[in-house]
Coordinates of C-alpha atoms in Angstrom, one line a residue:
M1047 CA -16.6 -16.0 12.3
K1048 CA -15.2 -13.0 10.4
N1049 CA -13.1 -13.8 7.3
I1050 CA -9.8 -12.4 5.9
D1051 CA -8.9 -13.0 2.3
V1052 CA -5.9 -12.1 0.1
C1053 CA -6.3 -11.0 -3.5
L1054 CA -2.9 -11.6 -5.0
T1055 CA -3.3 -9.1 -7.9
P1056 CA -5.9 -6.5 -9.0
E1057 CA -6.5 -8.7 -12.1
L1058 CA -8.3 -11.2 -9.8
L1059 CA -10.4 -8.6 -7.9
H1060 CA -13.5 -9.3 -10.0
Q1061 CA -13.7 -12.7 -8.2
Y1062 CA -14.3 -10.9 -4.9
Q1063 CA -17.4 -9.2 -3.6
L1064 CA -16.3 -5.8 -2.1
E1065 CA -19.6 -4.5 -0.8
N1066 CA -19.7 -4.2 3.0
K1067 CA -16.1 -5.3 3.3
I1068 CA -12.8 -3.6 4.3
V1069 CA -10.2 -3.5 1.6
V1070 CA -6.6 -3.0 2.6
V1071 CA -4.6 -1.9 -0.4
V1072 CA -0.9 -2.7 -0.3
D1073 CA 2.0 -1.7 -2.6
I1074 CA 5.1 -2.1 -0.5
L1075 CA 7.5 -1.0 -3.2
R1076 CA 6.6 1.8 -2.9
A1077 CA 3.3 3.5 -3.2
T1078 CA 1.6 2.6 0.1
S1079 CA 4.8 2.9 2.0
C1080 CA 5.0 6.5 0.6
M1081 CA 1.4 7.2 1.7
V1082 CA 2.0 6.0 5.2
S1083 CA 5.2 8.0 5.4
G1084 CA 3.7 11.1 4.0
L1085 CA 0.7 11.2 6.4
A1086 CA 3.0 10.3 9.3
N1087 CA 5.3 13.2 8.5
G1088 CA 2.7 15.9 8.2
V1089 CA 1.2 15.7 4.7
K1090 CA -2.4 17.1 4.9
E1091 CA -4.0 14.7 2.5
I1092 CA -3.0 12.5 -0.4
V1093 CA -5.3 12.1 -3.5
P1094 CA -4.6 8.9 -5.4
V1095 CA -5.4 9.0 -9.1
A1096 CA -5.1 6.4 -11.8
T1097 CA -3.6 8.5 -14.7
L1098 CA -0.9 11.0 -15.3
E1099 CA -3.5 13.3 -16.8
E1100 CA -5.5 13.4 -13.6
C1101 CA -2.4 14.0 -11.6
K1102 CA -1.3 16.9 -13.9
T1103 CA -4.8 18.5 -13.5
L1104 CA -4.5 18.5 -9.7
Q1105 CA -0.9 19.8 -10.0
E1106 CA -2.3 22.8 -12.0
A1107 CA -4.9 23.3 -9.2
G1108 CA -2.1 23.7 -6.6
Y1109 CA -1.4 20.2 -5.4
L1110 CA 2.1 18.9 -5.1
A1111 CA 2.2 16.1 -7.7
A1112 CA 3.9 12.8 -7.3
A1113 CA 4.0 10.6 -10.4
E1114 CA 5.8 7.3 -11.1
R1115 CA 5.8 5.0 -14.1
N1116 CA 8.0 1.9 -14.3
G1117 CA 9.8 2.7 -11.1
S1118 CA 11.0 6.2 -12.2
K1119 CA 9.6 9.7 -11.6
A1120 CA 7.5 10.9 -14.5
D1121 CA 8.6 14.0 -16.3
G1122 CA 7.0 17.3 -15.3
F1123 CA 6.0 16.4 -11.8
D1124 CA 7.2 17.5 -8.4
M1125 CA 8.0 14.1 -6.9
G1126 CA 8.5 10.5 -7.7
N1127 CA 7.7 7.4 -5.6
S1128 CA 10.4 7.4 -2.9
P1129 CA 9.3 7.5 0.7
F1130 CA 12.2 9.8 1.5
E1131 CA 10.6 12.5 -0.7
Y1132 CA 7.6 12.5 1.7
M1133 CA 9.8 13.4 4.6
D1134 CA 11.0 16.7 3.2
D1135 CA 9.7 19.8 5.0
K1136 CA 8.2 21.0 1.7
V1137 CA 5.4 18.5 1.9
K1138 CA 4.3 19.3 5.4
E1139 CA 0.7 20.6 5.5
E1140 CA 0.5 20.2 1.7
K1141 CA -2.0 18.3 -0.4
V1142 CA -0.4 15.7 -2.6
A1143 CA -1.8 14.2 -5.7
V1144 CA -0.2 10.8 -6.6
T1145 CA -0.3 8.3 -9.5
T1146 CA 1.8 5.2 -9.7
T1147 CA 2.1 2.2 -11.9
N1148 CA 0.3 -0.2 -9.6
G1149 CA -0.8 1.2 -6.2
T1150 CA -3.1 3.9 -7.2
L1151 CA -4.8 1.7 -9.8
A1152 CA -5.5 -0.9 -7.1
I1153 CA -7.2 1.8 -5.0
S1154 CA -9.3 2.9 -7.9
K1155 CA -10.5 -0.7 -8.4
S1156 CA -11.5 -0.9 -4.7
L1157 CA -14.1 1.8 -4.6
K1158 CA -17.1 -0.4 -4.0
A1159 CA -15.7 -1.5 -0.6
K1160 CA -17.2 -0.2 2.6
E1161 CA -13.8 1.1 3.8
I1162 CA -10.5 1.4 2.1
L1163 CA -7.3 1.4 4.2
I1164 CA -3.7 1.6 3.2
G1165 CA -1.3 -1.0 4.5
A1166 CA 2.5 -1.2 4.7
F1167 CA 5.0 -2.9 6.9
L1168 CA 5.6 0.6 8.3
N1169 CA 2.1 0.6 10.0
L1170 CA 1.6 -3.1 10.4
N1171 CA 0.9 -3.2 14.1
A1172 CA -1.4 -0.2 14.1
L1173 CA -3.4 -1.5 11.2
A1174 CA -3.7 -5.0 12.7
N1175 CA -4.8 -3.6 16.1
Y1176 CA -7.5 -1.5 14.4
L1177 CA -8.8 -4.4 12.3
K1178 CA -9.1 -6.8 15.2
N1179 CA -12.0 -4.8 16.5
K1180 CA -13.9 -4.6 13.2
E1181 CA -16.9 -6.8 12.4
E1182 CA -16.5 -6.7 8.6
D1183 CA -14.7 -9.2 6.5
I1184 CA -11.3 -8.1 5.1
I1185 CA -9.7 -8.3 1.7
V1186 CA -6.0 -7.6 1.5
L1187 CA -5.5 -6.4 -2.1
C1188 CA -1.9 -6.8 -3.3
A1189 CA -1.1 -4.2 -6.0
G1190 CA 1.4 -6.5 -7.7
W1191 CA 3.3 -5.4 -10.8
K1192 CA 1.3 -4.6 -13.9
G1193 CA -1.4 -7.1 -13.0
K1194 CA 1.0 -9.9 -12.0
F1195 CA 1.8 -11.4 -8.7
N1196 CA 4.7 -10.0 -6.7
L1197 CA 6.6 -11.1 -3.6
E1198 CA 6.7 -8.1 -1.3
D1199 CA 3.0 -7.3 -1.3
T1200 CA 2.2 -11.0 -0.6
L1201 CA 4.7 -11.0 2.3
F1202 CA 2.9 -8.1 3.8
A1203 CA -0.5 -9.8 3.3
G1204 CA 1.0 -12.8 5.2
A1205 CA 2.2 -10.6 8.0
L1206 CA -1.2 -9.0 8.5
C1207 CA -3.0 -12.4 8.2
H1208 CA -0.6 -13.8 10.9
Q1209 CA -1.5 -11.0 13.3
L1210 CA -5.2 -11.4 12.7
K1211 CA -5.6 -15.2 12.5
S1212 CA -6.9 -15.4 16.1
D1213 CA -9.8 -13.0 15.2
F1214 CA -10.5 -13.9 11.5
E1215 CA -10.9 -17.1 9.6
F1216 CA -8.8 -17.5 6.4
A1217 CA -11.3 -17.4 3.6
C1218 CA -9.3 -19.6 1.1
D1219 CA -5.7 -20.8 0.5
A1220 CA -4.3 -17.4 -0.4
P1221 CA -4.0 -16.1 3.2
L1222 CA -2.6 -19.5 4.2
A1223 CA 0.1 -19.3 1.5
A1224 CA 0.9 -15.7 2.2
E1225 CA 1.3 -16.4 5.9
A1226 CA 3.6 -19.3 5.2
M1227 CA 5.8 -17.1 3.0
Y1228 CA 6.0 -14.4 5.6
M1229 CA 6.9 -16.9 8.4
T1230 CA 9.8 -18.1 6.2
A1231 CA 10.9 -14.7 5.2
R1232 CA 10.6 -12.6 8.4
K1233 CA 14.0 -13.5 9.9
D1234 CA 15.8 -11.8 7.0
M1235 CA 13.3 -10.1 4.8
M1236 CA 15.9 -8.2 2.7
K1237 CA 17.7 -11.5 1.8
Y1238 CA 14.4 -13.2 1.0
M1239 CA 13.4 -10.4 -1.3
E1240 CA 16.7 -9.9 -3.1
D1241 CA 15.8 -12.1 -6.0
S1242 CA 12.3 -10.6 -6.4
S1243 CA 11.6 -8.9 -9.7
H1244 CA 10.7 -5.5 -8.3
A1245 CA 13.7 -5.4 -5.9
K1246 CA 16.0 -6.0 -8.8
R1247 CA 14.1 -3.3 -10.8
L1248 CA 14.6 -0.8 -8.0
A1249 CA 18.2 -1.8 -7.4
K1250 CA 19.0 -0.9 -11.1
L1251 CA 17.5 2.5 -10.3
N1252 CA 19.9 2.9 -7.4
V1253 CA 17.1 3.1 -4.8
K1254 CA 18.1 0.1 -2.7
K1255 CA 17.8 2.2 0.4
D1256 CA 14.1 2.6 -0.3
I1257 CA 13.7 -1.2 -0.1
A1258 CA 15.4 -1.4 3.3
Y1259 CA 13.2 1.4 4.5
C1260 CA 9.9 0.0 3.2
I1261 CA 10.4 -3.4 5.0
Q1262 CA 10.8 -1.9 8.4
E1263 CA 7.9 -3.1 10.6
S1264 CA 5.6 -0.8 12.6
I1265 CA 7.5 2.4 12.9
Y1266 CA 4.4 4.5 12.4
D1267 CA 0.9 4.4 14.0
V1268 CA -0.9 6.3 11.2
I1269 CA -3.5 4.4 9.1
P1270 CA -4.3 6.1 5.8
Y1271 CA -8.1 6.0 5.1
L1272 CA -9.9 6.9 1.9
S1273 CA -12.4 9.7 2.8
G1274 CA -14.1 10.8 -0.4
K1275 CA -11.3 11.1 -2.9
A1276 CA -8.5 11.8 -0.4
L1277 CA -6.4 9.6 1.9
V1278 CA -6.3 11.1 5.4
P1279 CA -5.1 9.7 8.8
L1280 CA -7.8 7.5 10.3
V1281 CA -9.1 8.8 13.6
H1282 CA -9.9 5.8 15.9

């Protein structure tokens, strides 16, 4: 039977074989939620890069540049890391380069995978329905926070595992634990997350509305897919 596994932080990714597998990268607060929102709202493509320098180079080449470090917009760039910025008319039909503290780094560490997809609560059902028909094993990679475990990415991993458990076998205890967390949290996700470190971090930055937005389930059908160096909507 096909397997699904959860890597709780990119620092553990060296323990996993990526070849011939599908990696779903998730950074709920807020990188992958931004990516889903951007492509759903007309962004042409999103190029994730690991460093501010790479993002600046693409900005100079004509890309809109979104850069975040430690939860805040980096100086000298067009956008930060709020999904609401990706709903502005100025981004429609544009190419966006993006670098974030955690999410884009997780993508860069996944390049040996057969297929890289972007997951968020926002596209949960669409992603699960697509993956049900795949024959490859799946690794859900939680971006975490600076190499450490975080709550919100693990909750999403649990939600996805819950939807796929009839079609995939849990490869180890991480999917089991993630699903158990999600089943406990799903009745009131906002309350469950209010003590999480990143929710507190963002609340101090006065972006609590971003948190409420990012935990909405299945409001978009778009699945960002890494094609070459750019994330584009998956055609399936």
